PDB file of C-alpha atoms in Angstrom:
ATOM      1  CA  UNK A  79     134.470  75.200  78.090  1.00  0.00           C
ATOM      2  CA  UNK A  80     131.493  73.473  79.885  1.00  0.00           C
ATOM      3  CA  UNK A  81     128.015  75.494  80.468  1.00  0.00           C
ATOM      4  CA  UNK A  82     124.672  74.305  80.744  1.00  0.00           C
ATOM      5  CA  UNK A  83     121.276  75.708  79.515  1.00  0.00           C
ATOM      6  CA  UNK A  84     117.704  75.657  81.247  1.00  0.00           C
ATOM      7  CA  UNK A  85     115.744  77.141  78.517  1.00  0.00           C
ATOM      8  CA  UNK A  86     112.793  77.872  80.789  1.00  0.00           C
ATOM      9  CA  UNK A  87     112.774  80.450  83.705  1.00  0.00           C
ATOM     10  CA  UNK A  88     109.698  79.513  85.211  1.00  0.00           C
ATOM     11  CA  UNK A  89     107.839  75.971  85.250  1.00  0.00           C
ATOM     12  CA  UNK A  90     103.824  75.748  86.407  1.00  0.00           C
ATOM     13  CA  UNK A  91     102.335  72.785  86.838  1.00  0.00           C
ATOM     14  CA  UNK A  92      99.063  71.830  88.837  1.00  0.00           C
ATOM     15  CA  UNK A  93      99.688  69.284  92.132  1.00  0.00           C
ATOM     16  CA  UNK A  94      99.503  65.847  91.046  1.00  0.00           C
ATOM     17  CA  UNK A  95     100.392  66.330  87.653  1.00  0.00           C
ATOM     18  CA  UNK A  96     103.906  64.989  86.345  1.00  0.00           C
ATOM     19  CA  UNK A  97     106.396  67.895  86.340  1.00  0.00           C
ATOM     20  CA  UNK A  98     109.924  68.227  83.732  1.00  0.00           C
ATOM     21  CA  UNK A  99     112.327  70.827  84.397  1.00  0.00           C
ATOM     22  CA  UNK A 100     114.429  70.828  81.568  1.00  0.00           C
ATOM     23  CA  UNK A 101     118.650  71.178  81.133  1.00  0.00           C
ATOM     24  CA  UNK A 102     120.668  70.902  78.515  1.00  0.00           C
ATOM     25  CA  UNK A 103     124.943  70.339  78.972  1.00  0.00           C
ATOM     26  CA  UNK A 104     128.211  71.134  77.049  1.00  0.00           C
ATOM     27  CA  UNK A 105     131.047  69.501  77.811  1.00  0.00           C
ATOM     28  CA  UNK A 106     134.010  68.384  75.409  1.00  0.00           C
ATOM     29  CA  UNK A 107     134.519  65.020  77.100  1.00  0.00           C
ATOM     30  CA  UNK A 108     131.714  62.855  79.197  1.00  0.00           C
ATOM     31  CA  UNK A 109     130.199  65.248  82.129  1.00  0.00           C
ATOM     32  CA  UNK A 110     129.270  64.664  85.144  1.00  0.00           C
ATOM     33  CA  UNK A 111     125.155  66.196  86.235  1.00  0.00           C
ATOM     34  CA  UNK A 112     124.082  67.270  89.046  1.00  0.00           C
ATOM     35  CA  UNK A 113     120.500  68.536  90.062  1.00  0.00           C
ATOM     36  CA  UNK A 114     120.347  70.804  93.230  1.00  0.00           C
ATOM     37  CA  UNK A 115     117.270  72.447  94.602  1.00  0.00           C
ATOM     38  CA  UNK A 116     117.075  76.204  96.418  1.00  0.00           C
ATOM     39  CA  UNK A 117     114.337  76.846  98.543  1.00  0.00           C
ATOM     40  CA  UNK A 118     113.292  80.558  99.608  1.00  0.00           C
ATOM     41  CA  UNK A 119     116.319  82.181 102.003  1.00  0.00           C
ATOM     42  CA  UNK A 120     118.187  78.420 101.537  1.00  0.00           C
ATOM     43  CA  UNK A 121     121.454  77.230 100.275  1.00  0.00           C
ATOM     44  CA  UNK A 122     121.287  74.762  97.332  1.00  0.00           C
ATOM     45  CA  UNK A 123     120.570  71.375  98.249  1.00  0.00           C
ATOM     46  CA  UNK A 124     121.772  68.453  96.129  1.00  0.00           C
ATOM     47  CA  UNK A 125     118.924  65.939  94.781  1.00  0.00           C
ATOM     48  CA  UNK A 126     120.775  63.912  92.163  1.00  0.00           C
ATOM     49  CA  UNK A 127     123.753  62.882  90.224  1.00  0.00           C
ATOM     50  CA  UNK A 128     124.390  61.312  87.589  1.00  0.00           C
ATOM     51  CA  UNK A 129     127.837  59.730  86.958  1.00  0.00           C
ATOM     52  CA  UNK A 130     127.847  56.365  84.732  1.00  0.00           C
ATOM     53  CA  UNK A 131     125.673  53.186  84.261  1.00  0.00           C
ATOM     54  CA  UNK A 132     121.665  53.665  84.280  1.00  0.00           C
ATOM     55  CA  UNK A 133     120.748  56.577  82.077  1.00  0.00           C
ATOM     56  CA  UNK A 134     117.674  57.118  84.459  1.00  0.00           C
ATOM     57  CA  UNK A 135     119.115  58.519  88.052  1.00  0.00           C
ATOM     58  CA  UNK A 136     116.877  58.381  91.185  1.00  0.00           C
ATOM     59  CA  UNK A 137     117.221  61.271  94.050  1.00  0.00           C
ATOM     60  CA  UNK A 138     115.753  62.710  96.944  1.00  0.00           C
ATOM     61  CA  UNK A 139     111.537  63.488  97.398  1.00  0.00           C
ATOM     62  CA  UNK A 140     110.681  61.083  94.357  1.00  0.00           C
ATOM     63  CA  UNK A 141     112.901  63.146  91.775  1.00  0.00           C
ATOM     64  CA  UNK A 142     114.698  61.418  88.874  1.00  0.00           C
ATOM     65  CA  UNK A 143     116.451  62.335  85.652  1.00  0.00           C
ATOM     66  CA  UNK A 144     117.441  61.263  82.623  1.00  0.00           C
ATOM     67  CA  UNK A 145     120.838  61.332  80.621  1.00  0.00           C
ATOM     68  CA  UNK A 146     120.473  61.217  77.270  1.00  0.00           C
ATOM     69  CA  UNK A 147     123.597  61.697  75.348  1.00  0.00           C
ATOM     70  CA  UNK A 148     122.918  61.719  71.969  1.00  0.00           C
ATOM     71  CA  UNK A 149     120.873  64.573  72.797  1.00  0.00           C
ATOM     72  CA  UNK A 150     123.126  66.149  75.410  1.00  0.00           C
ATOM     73  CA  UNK A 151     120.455  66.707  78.235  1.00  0.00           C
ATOM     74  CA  UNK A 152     119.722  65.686  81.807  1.00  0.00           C
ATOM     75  CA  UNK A 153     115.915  66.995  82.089  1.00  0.00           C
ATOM     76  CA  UNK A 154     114.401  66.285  86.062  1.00  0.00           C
ATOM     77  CA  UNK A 155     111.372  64.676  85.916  1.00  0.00           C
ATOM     78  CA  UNK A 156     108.898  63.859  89.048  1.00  0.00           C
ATOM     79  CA  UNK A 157     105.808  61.978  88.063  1.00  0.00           C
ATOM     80  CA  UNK A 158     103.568  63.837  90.655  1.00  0.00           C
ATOM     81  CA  UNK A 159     104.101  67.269  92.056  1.00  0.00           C
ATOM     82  CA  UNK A 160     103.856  68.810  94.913  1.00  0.00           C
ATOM     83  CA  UNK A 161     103.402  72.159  96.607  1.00  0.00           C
ATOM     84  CA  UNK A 162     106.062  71.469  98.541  1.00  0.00           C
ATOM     85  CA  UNK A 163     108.234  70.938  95.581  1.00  0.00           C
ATOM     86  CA  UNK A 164     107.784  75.057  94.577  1.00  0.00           C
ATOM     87  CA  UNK A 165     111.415  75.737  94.425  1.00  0.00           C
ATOM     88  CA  UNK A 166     114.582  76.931  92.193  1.00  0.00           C
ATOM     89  CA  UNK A 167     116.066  74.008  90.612  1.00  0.00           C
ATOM     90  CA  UNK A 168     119.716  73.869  89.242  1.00  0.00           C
ATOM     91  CA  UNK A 169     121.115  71.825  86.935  1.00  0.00           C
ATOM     92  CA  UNK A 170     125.183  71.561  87.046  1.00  0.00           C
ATOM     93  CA  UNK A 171     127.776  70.113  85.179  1.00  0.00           C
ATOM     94  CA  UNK A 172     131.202  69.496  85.088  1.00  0.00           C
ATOM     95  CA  UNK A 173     133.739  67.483  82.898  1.00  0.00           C
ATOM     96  CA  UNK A 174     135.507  64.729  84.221  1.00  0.00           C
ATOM     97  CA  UNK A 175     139.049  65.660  82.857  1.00  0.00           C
ATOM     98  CA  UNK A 176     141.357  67.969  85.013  1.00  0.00           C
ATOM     99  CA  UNK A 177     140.149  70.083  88.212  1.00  0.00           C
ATOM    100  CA  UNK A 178     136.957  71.805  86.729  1.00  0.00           C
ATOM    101  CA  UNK A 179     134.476  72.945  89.367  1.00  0.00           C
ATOM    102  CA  UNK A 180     130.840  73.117  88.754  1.00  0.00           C
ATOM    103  CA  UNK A 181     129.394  74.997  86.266  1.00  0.00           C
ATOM    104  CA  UNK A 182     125.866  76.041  87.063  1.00  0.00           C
ATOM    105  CA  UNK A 183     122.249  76.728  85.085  1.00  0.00           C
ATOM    106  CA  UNK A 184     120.614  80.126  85.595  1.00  0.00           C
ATOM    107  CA  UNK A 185     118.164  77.718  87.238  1.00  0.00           C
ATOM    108  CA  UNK A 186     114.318  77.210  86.854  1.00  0.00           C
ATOM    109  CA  UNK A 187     111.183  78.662  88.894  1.00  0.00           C
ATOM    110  CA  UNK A 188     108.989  75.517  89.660  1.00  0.00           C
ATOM    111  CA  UNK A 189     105.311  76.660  90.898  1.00  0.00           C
ATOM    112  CA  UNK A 190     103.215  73.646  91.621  1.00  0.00           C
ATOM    113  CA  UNK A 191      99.557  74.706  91.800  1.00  0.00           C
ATOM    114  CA  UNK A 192      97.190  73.224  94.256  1.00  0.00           C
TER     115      UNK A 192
ATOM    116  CA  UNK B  44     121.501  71.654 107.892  1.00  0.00           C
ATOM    117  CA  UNK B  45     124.154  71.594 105.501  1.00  0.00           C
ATOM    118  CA  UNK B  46     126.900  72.174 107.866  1.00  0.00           C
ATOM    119  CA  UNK B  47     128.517  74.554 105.868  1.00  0.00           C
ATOM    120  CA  UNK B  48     128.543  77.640 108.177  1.00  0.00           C
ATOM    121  CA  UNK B  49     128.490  81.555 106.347  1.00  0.00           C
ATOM    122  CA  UNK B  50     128.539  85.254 108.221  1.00  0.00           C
ATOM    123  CA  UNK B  51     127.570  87.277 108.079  1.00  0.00           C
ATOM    124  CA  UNK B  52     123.667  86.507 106.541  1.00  0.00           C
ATOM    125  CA  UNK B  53     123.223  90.136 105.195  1.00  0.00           C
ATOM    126  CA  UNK B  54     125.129  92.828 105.298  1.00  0.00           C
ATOM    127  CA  UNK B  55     124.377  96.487 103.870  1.00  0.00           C
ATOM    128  CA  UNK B  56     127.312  98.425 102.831  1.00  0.00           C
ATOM    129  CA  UNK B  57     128.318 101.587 100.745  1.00  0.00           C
ATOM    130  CA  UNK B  58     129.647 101.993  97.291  1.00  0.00           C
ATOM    131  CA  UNK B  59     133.395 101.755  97.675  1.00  0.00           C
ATOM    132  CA  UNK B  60     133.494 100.491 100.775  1.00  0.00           C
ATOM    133  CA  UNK B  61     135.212  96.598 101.633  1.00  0.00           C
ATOM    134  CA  UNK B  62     133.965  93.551 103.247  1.00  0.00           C
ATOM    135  CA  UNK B  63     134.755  90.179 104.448  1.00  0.00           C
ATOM    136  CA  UNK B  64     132.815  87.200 104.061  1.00  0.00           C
ATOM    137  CA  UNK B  65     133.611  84.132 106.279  1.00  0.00           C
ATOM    138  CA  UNK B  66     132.544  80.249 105.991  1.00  0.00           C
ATOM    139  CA  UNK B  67     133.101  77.572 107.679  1.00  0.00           C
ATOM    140  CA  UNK B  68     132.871  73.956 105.745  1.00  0.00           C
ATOM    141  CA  UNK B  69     131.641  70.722 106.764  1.00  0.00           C
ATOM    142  CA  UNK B  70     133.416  69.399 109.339  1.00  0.00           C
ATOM    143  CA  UNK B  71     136.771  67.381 107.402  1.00  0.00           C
ATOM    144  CA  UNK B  72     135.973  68.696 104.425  1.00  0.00           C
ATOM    145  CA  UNK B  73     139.135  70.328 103.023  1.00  0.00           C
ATOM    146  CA  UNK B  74     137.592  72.020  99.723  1.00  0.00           C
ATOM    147  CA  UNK B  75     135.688  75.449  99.920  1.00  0.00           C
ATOM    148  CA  UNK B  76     134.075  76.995  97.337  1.00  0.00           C
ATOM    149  CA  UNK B  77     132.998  79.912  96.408  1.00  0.00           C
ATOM    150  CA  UNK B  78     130.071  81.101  94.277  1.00  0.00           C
ATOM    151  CA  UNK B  79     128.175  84.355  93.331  1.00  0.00           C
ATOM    152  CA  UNK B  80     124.236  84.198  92.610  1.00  0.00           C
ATOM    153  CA  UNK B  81     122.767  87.757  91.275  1.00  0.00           C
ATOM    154  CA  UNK B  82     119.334  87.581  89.063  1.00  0.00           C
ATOM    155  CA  UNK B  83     121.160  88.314  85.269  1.00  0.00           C
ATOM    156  CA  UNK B  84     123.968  86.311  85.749  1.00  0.00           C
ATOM    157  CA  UNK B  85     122.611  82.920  87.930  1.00  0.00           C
ATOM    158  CA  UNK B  86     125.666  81.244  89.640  1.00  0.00           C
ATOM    159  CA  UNK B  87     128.569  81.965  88.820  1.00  0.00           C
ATOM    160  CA  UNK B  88     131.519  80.129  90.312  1.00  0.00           C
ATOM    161  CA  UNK B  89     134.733  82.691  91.911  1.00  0.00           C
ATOM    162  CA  UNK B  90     137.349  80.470  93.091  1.00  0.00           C
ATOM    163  CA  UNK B  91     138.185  77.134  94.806  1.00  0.00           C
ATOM    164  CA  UNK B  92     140.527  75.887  97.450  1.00  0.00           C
ATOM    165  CA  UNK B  93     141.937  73.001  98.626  1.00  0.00           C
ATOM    166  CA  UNK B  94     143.573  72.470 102.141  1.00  0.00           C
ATOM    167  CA  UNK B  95     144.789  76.212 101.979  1.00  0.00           C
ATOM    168  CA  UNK B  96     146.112  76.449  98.595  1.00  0.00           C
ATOM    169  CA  UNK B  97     143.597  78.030  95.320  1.00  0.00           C
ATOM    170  CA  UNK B  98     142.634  75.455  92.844  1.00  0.00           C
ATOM    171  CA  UNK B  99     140.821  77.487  90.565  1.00  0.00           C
ATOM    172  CA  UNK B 100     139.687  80.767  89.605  1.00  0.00           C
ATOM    173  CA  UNK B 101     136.342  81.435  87.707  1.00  0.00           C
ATOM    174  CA  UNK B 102     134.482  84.700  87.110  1.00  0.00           C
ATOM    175  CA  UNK B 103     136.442  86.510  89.979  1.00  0.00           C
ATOM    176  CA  UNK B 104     137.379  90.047  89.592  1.00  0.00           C
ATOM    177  CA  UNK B 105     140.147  91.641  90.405  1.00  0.00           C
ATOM    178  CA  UNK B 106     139.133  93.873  93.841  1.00  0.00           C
ATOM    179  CA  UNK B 107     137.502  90.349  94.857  1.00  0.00           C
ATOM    180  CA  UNK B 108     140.310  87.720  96.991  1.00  0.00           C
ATOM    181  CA  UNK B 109     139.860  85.065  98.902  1.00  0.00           C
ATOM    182  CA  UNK B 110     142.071  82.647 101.016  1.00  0.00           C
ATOM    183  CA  UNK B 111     141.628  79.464 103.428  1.00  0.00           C
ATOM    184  CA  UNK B 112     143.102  79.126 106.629  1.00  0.00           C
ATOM    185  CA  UNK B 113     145.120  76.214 108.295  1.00  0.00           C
ATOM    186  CA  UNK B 114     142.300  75.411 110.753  1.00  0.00           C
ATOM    187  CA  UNK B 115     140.484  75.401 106.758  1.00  0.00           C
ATOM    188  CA  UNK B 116     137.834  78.540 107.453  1.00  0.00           C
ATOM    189  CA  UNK B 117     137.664  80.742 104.457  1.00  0.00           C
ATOM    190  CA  UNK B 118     137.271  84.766 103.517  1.00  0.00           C
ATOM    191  CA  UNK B 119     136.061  86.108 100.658  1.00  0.00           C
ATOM    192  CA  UNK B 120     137.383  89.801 100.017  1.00  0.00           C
ATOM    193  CA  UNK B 121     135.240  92.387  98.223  1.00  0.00           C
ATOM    194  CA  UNK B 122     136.776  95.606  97.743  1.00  0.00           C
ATOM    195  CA  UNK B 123     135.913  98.831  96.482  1.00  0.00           C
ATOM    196  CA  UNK B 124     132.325  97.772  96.550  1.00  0.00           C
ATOM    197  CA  UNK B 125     130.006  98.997  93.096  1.00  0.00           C
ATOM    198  CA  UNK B 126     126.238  98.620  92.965  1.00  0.00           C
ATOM    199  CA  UNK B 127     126.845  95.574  90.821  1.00  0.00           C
ATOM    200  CA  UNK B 128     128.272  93.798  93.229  1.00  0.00           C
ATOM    201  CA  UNK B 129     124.946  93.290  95.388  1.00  0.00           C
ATOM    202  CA  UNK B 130     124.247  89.757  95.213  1.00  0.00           C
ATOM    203  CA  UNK B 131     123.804  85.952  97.017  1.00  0.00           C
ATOM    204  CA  UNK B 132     127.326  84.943  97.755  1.00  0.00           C
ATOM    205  CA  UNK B 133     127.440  81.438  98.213  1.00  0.00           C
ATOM    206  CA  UNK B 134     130.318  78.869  99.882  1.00  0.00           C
ATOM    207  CA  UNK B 135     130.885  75.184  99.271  1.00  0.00           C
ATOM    208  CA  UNK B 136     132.490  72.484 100.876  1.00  0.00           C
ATOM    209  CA  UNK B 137     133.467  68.872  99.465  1.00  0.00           C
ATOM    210  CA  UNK B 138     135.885  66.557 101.098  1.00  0.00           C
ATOM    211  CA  UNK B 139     138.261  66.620  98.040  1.00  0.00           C
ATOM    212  CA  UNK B 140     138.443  68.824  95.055  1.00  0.00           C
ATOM    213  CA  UNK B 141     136.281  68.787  92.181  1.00  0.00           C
ATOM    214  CA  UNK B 142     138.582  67.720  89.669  1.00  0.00           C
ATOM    215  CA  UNK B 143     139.723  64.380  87.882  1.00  0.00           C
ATOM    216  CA  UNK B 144     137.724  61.335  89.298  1.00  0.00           C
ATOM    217  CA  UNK B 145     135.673  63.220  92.341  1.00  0.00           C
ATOM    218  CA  UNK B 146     132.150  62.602  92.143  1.00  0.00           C
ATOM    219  CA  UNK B 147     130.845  63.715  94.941  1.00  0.00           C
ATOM    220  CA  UNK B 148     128.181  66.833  95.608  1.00  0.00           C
ATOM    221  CA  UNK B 149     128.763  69.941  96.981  1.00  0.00           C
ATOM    222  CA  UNK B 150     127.421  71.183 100.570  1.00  0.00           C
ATOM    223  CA  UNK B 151     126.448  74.835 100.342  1.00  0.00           C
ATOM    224  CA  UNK B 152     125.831  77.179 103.145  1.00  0.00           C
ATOM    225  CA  UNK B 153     122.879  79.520 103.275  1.00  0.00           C
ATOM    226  CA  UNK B 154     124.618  82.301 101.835  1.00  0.00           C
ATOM    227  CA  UNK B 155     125.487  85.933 102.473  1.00  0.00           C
ATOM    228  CA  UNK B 156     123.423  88.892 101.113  1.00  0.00           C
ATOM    229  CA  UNK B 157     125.110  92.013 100.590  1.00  0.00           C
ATOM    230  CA  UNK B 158     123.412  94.792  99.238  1.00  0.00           C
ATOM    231  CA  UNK B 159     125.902  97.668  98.171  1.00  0.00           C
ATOM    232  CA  UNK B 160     123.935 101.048  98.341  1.00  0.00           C
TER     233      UNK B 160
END
């Protein structure tokens, strides 16, 4: 069975400083990531996948992460933060065998400071 | 805008009472989704369809059904409501299923709040 972990509930950081929300995966074969964001009274919103090739993704509003197998994460990174960027942020995963939907984080509480 | 379409936004109901969710997907999208967000659990996924048929069932309880229609609109079902069952429900829409080599991202609508008093 796939799941994923986000070992922190909430996530401060101070505007301007570099910001990590962190995700760990389970999968038995190689996943598929995905990072989606939920703002306040919003549906998620997707910000970045990762699928093969370049272990460092790029996505929407400067985000990017980073697959790293060996260590079976996918941690979203930013290397400034913004107010604007105070959300819930999912991570997702699902395996690439068979018809699987997403499996979904209990997601993370990012409050950027000003 | 996601295009996903969901009603109703909230709805307040009574312990063993039933209601009907609807959502429309994206427009040519043939997938719907359907997920569950409360504050213990996080998202959970319920069940999937694909052009009318189910593709698969998650964390979907029995009084709970869903279906898709041929013009591809879909209900969720929640019967004899409990308190528990007051949560963000959440639909999806992809153009194909998520399964084998689909890649894609999901489109979610803004969600129905039902509070179950």
């Amino acid at each position: 069975a796939q799941s994923v972990a986000q070992p922190e509930d909430q996530v401060n950081v101070a505007e301007g400083n570099p910001l990590t929300v962190k995700c760990t995966y389970s999968v038995s074969g190689n996943p598929y990531l995905f990072w989606y964001v939920q703002y306040p009274n919003r549906g998620l919103q997707f910000l970045l996948k990762y699928i093969t090739g370049d272990n460092l993704v790029k996505g929407s509003y400067g985000f990017e992460a980073e697959f790293n197998k060996s260590q079976t994460s996918f941690h979203l990174k930013k290397p400034s933060a913004l107010v604007s960027d105070s959300a819930l942020y999912f991570c997702a995963v699902r395996d690439r065998r068979g018809n699987t939907p997403l499996v979904f984080g209990k997601g993370t509480r990012l409050s950027v400071i000003a | 805008d996601s295009g996903v379409t969901q009603t109703p936004k909230h709805l307040i109901t009574a312990t063993g009472q039933r209601v009907t969710l609807r959502c429309s997907p994206r427009s040519g999208d043939l997938s719907v989704y359907w997920y569950q967000q409360s504050l213990d659990q996080g998202l959970q996924f319920l069940i999937q369809y694909y052009n009318g048929e189910e593709r698969a069932k998650g964390n979907i309880l029995e009084r709970f059904s869903a279906q898709q229609f041929p013009d591809l609109h879909s209900e969720l079902n929640l019967s004899s409501l409990e308190l528990g069952d007051s949560a963000l429900y959440f639909c999806a829409s992809s153009v194909v299923p998520a399964g084998g080599s689909f890649t894609g991202e999901l489109f979610f609508g803004e969600g129905s709040r039902l509070t179950v008093l």
